[in-house]
Structures are given as C-alpha cells and as structure tokens.
Short mmCIF file of C-alpha atoms in Angstrom, two decimals:
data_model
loop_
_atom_site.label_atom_id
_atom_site.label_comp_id
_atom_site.label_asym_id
_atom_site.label_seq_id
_atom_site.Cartn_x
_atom_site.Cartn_y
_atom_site.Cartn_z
CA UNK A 1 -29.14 89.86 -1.75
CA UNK A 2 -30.11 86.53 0.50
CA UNK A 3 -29.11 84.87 -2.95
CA UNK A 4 -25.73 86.33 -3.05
CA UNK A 5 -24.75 85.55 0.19
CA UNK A 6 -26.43 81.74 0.48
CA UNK A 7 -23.71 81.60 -2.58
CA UNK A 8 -20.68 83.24 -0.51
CA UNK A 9 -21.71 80.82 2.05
CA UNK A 10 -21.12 77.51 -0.31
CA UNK A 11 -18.18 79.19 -1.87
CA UNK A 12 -15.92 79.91 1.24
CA UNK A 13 -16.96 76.70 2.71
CA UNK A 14 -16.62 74.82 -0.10
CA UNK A 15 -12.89 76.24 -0.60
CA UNK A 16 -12.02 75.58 3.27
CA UNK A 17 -13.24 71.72 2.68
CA UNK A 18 -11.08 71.32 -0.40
CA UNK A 19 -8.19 73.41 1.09
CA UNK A 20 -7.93 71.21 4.70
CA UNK A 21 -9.00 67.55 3.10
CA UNK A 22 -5.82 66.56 2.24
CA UNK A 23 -4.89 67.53 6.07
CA UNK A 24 -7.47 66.14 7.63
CA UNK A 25 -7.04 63.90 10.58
CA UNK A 26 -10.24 62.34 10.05
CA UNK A 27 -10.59 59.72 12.99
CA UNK A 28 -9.57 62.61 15.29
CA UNK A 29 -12.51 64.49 13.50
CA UNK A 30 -14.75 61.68 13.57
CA UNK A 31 -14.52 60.95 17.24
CA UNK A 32 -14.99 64.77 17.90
CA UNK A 33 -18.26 64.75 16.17
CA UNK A 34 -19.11 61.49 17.43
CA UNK A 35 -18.44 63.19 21.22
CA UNK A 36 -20.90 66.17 20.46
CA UNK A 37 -23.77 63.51 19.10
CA UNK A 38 -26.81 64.41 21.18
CA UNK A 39 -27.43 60.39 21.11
CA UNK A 40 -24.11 59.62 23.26
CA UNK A 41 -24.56 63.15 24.90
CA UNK A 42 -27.74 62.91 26.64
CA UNK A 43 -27.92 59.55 27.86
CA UNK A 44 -24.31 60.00 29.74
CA UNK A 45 -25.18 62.66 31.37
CA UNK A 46 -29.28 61.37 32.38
CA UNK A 47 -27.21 58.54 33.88
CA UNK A 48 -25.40 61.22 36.20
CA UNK A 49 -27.82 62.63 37.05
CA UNK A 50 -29.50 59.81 38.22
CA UNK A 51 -27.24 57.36 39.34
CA UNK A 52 -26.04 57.42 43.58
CA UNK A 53 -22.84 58.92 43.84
CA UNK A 54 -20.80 57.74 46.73
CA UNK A 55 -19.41 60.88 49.37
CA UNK A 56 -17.12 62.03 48.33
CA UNK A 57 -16.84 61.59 44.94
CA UNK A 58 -14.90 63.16 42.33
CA UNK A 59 -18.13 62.69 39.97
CA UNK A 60 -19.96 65.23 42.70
CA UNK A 61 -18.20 68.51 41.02
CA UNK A 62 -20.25 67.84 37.90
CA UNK A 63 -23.89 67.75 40.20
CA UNK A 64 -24.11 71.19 39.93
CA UNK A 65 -24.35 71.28 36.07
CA UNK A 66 -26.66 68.35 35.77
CA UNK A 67 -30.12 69.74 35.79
CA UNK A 68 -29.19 72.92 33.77
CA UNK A 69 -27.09 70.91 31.25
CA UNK A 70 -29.80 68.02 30.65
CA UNK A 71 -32.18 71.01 30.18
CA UNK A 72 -29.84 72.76 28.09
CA UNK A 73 -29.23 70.00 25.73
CA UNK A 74 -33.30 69.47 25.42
CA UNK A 75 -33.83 72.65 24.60
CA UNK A 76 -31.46 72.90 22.46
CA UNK A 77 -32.70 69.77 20.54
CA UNK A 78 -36.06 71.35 20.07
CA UNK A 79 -34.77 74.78 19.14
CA UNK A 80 -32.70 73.32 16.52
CA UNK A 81 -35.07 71.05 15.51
CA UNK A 82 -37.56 73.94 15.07
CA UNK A 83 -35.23 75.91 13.00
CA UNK A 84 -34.25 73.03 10.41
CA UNK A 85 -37.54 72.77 9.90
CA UNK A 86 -38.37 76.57 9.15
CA UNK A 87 -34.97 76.87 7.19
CA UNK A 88 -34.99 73.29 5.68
CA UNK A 89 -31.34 74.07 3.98
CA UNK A 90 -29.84 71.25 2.24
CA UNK A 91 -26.31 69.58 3.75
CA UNK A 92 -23.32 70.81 1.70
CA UNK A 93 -23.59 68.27 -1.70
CA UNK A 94 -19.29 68.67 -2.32
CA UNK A 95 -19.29 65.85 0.21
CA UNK A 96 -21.69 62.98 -0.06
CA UNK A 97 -19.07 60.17 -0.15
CA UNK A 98 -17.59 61.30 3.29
CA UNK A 99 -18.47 58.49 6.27
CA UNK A 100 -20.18 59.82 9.03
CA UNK A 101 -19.54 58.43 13.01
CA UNK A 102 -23.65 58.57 13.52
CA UNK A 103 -26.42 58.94 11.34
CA UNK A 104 -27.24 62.43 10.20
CA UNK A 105 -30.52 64.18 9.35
CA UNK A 106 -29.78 65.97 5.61
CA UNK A 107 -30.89 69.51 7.16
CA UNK A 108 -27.80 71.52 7.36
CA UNK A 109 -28.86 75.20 8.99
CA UNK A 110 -28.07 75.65 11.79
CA UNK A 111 -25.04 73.17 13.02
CA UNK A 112 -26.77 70.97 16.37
CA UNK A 113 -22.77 69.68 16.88
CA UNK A 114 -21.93 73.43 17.02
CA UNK A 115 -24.66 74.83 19.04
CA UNK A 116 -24.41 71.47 21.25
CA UNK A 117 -20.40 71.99 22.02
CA UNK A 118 -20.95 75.64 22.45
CA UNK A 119 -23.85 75.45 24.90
CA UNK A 120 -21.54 72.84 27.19
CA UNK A 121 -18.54 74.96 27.07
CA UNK A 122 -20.26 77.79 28.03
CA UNK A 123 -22.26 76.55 30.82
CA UNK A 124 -19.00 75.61 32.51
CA UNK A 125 -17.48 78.87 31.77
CA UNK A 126 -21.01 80.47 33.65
CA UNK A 127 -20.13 77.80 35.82
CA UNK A 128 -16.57 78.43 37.16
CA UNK A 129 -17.32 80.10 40.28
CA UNK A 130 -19.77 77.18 41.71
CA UNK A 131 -17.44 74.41 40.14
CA UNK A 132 -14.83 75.75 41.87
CA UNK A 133 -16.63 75.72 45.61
CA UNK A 134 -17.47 72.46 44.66
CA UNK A 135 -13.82 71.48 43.67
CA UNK A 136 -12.97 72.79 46.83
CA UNK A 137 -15.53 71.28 49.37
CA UNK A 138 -14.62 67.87 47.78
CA UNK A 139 -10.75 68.40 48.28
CA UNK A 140 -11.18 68.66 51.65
CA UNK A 141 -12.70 65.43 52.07
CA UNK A 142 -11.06 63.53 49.75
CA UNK A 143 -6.99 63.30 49.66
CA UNK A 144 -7.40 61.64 46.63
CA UNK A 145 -8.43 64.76 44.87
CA UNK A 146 -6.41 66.91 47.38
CA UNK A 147 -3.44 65.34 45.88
CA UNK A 148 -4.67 65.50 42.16
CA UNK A 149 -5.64 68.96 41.90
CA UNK A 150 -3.50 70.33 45.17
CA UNK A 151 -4.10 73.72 46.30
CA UNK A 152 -4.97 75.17 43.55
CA UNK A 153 -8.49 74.23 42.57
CA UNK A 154 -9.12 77.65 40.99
CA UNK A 155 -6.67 76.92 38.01
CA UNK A 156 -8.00 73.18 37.78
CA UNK A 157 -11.67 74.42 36.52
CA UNK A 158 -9.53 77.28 34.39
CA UNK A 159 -7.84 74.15 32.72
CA UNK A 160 -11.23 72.27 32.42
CA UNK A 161 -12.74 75.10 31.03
CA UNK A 162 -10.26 76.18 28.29
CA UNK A 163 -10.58 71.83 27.59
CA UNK A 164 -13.72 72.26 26.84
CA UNK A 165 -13.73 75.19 25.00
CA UNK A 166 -11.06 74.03 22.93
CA UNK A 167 -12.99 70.61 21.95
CA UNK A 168 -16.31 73.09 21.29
CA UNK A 169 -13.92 75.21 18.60
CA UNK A 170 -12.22 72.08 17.55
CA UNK A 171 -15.77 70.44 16.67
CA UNK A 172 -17.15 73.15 15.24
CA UNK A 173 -14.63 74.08 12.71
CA UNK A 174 -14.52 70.49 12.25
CA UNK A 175 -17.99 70.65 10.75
CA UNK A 176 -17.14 73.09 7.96
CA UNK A 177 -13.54 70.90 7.24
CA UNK A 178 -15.30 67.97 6.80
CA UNK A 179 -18.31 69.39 4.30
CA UNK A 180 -20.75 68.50 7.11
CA UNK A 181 -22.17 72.04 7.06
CA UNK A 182 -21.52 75.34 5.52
CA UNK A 183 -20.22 78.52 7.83
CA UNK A 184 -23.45 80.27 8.62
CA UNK A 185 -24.82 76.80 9.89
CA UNK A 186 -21.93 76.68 12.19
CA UNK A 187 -21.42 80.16 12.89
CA UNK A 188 -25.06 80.38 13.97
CA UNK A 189 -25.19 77.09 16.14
CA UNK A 190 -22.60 79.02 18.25
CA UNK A 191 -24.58 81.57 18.87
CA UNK A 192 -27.57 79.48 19.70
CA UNK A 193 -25.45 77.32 22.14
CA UNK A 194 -24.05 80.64 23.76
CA UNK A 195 -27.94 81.78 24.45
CA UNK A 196 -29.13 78.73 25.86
CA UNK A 197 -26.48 77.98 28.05
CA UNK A 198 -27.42 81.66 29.18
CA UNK A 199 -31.14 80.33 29.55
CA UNK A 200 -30.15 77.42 31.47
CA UNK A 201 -27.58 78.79 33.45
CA UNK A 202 -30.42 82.09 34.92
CA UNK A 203 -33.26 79.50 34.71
CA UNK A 204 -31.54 76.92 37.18
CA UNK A 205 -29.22 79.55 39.06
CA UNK A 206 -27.39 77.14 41.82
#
C-alpha cells in the first residue's frame, strides 16, 4: 500500500514538472526559493533582532515577531532535519540538470522551503492583532508612517499578511514545478510550518 502511493506521489509530481516546465518563469522561481533559504533567512532576521532600532521606527512593527520567529525557524531546522533523517527519501531524479539558487541537501521528505514559508506566513496571520497595535502605536509617532499606511492600519497588516501568504503558496508549489520535491514532501512541510508557528506563537505569547 505505502508502495503504491510513494509511486502516485512520483507520478503526479512528475506530470506537474513536465506539464509547467515549458511555463516556468524560472528566475522568478529561483529568487522565491532563494528568499525561503534558511541561510539568508536566519541571519536577516538575528540581525533584527539584535541590532538598535531608532524610536520610532518603521522596523519596530516587526519586534514583536522576532523572538518567536528566530525560534520558529530553529525549530523548524531541527524538526526537519530530524525527519530527513528518519525518512531519508531521495530528491525527485526527473530533474538533476535543473540549477539550484543555494546548495541543497539530496533528502527530499519533507519540503524545509515549504514548512519554512508556511511557518512565517502563519505566525503573522497569529500575529495580526499585536502587529496591528503595533502599526498603530508607531503611526502616531511617526507621520511618516501616518501618511504611508493612513488611517487604516488594520487593512495594512491584512495586505501584509495575504503578501506573505501568497509568497508561502507561491514557493511551495514552486518546489513541486521545479522537480525540487515531490507533493507529499511539500504538502507535509505545510503542515509542519502551520504547527510550529502554533508552538512559537503559545510558547512566546506577546
């Protein structure tokens, strides 16, 4: 039974790779997964977290989601790093010629990218009611971003949040288009970026 649907797996991914390749706008792909790469990820956000931030700021809405998110993305490095291990699936093999942004491990199950994009997006959809205080406290000291965002700071985090909800689908699916992984892989690093930005979010309530 696991046999027959390891092979459904390869099959339907296989046939979505050969049906979008011709499509493909790779260097949009490319930067995508290049975006979700826990090696640009985590250092850009350490640096937030640590660097002085003048008041006010704009940078001081995303203060909130540093210690959660940095924790987030470590545990979600070891959690998928754990699995891989267990699992130790190949990569798809329809697609060794493709270039890669970053160097890649050749464990496929589950997708990091995908559990990665999914854990940020959700931790600012968690997120939304203390991003929008914040929004809000910084308007009224800065007319900068009381011009920017003008009254309505409630609908500027609902635009930031579909944003980044959209780049966490668009990278995702972008892993099965470009042979990088198979469905299940990508399907399941969803899920796994769902629960820990669950984790993270009740673990480091602000």
């Amino acid at each position: 039974m696991l046999g027959r649907l390891v092979a459904l797996d390869t099959t339907v991914s296989q046939h979505l790779h050969v049906l979008a390749k011709p499509f493909l706008p790779h260097s949009l792909l490319l930067l995508l997964e290049l975006s979700a790469d826990f090696r640009f990820f985590f250092p850009l956000s350490l640096s937030l977290l640590l660097a002085p931030i003048p008041d006010p700021s704009p940078t001081q809405i995303l203060r909130p989601l540093l210690s959660p998110l940095i924790f987030g993305l470590l545990l979600d490095l070891a959690v998928v790093g754990l699995i891989k291990l267990l699992f130790r699936r190949s990569r798809p093999l329809y697609n060794k010629k493709m270039s890669v942004a970053v160097s890649v491990d050749h464990l496929s199950f589950p997708s990091g990218h995908s559990s990665r994009v999914c854990f940020v997006a959700s931790l600012l959809h968690l997120s939304t009611a203390a991003l929008t205080d914040a929004l809000a406290n910084l308007r009224s000291a800065s007319p900068f971003v009381d011009r920017w965002i003008g009254a309505d700071e409630v609908n500027a985090v609902r635009i930031l949040v579909s944003v980044a909800w959209a780049w966490a689908v668009g990278t995702s699916v972008s892993r099965v288009l470009l042979g990088r992984h198979f469905v299940t892989d990508v399907f399941t690093g969803a899920c796994l970026g769902v629960l820990e930005a669950l984790v993270s979010f009740h673990l480091l309530r602000f």
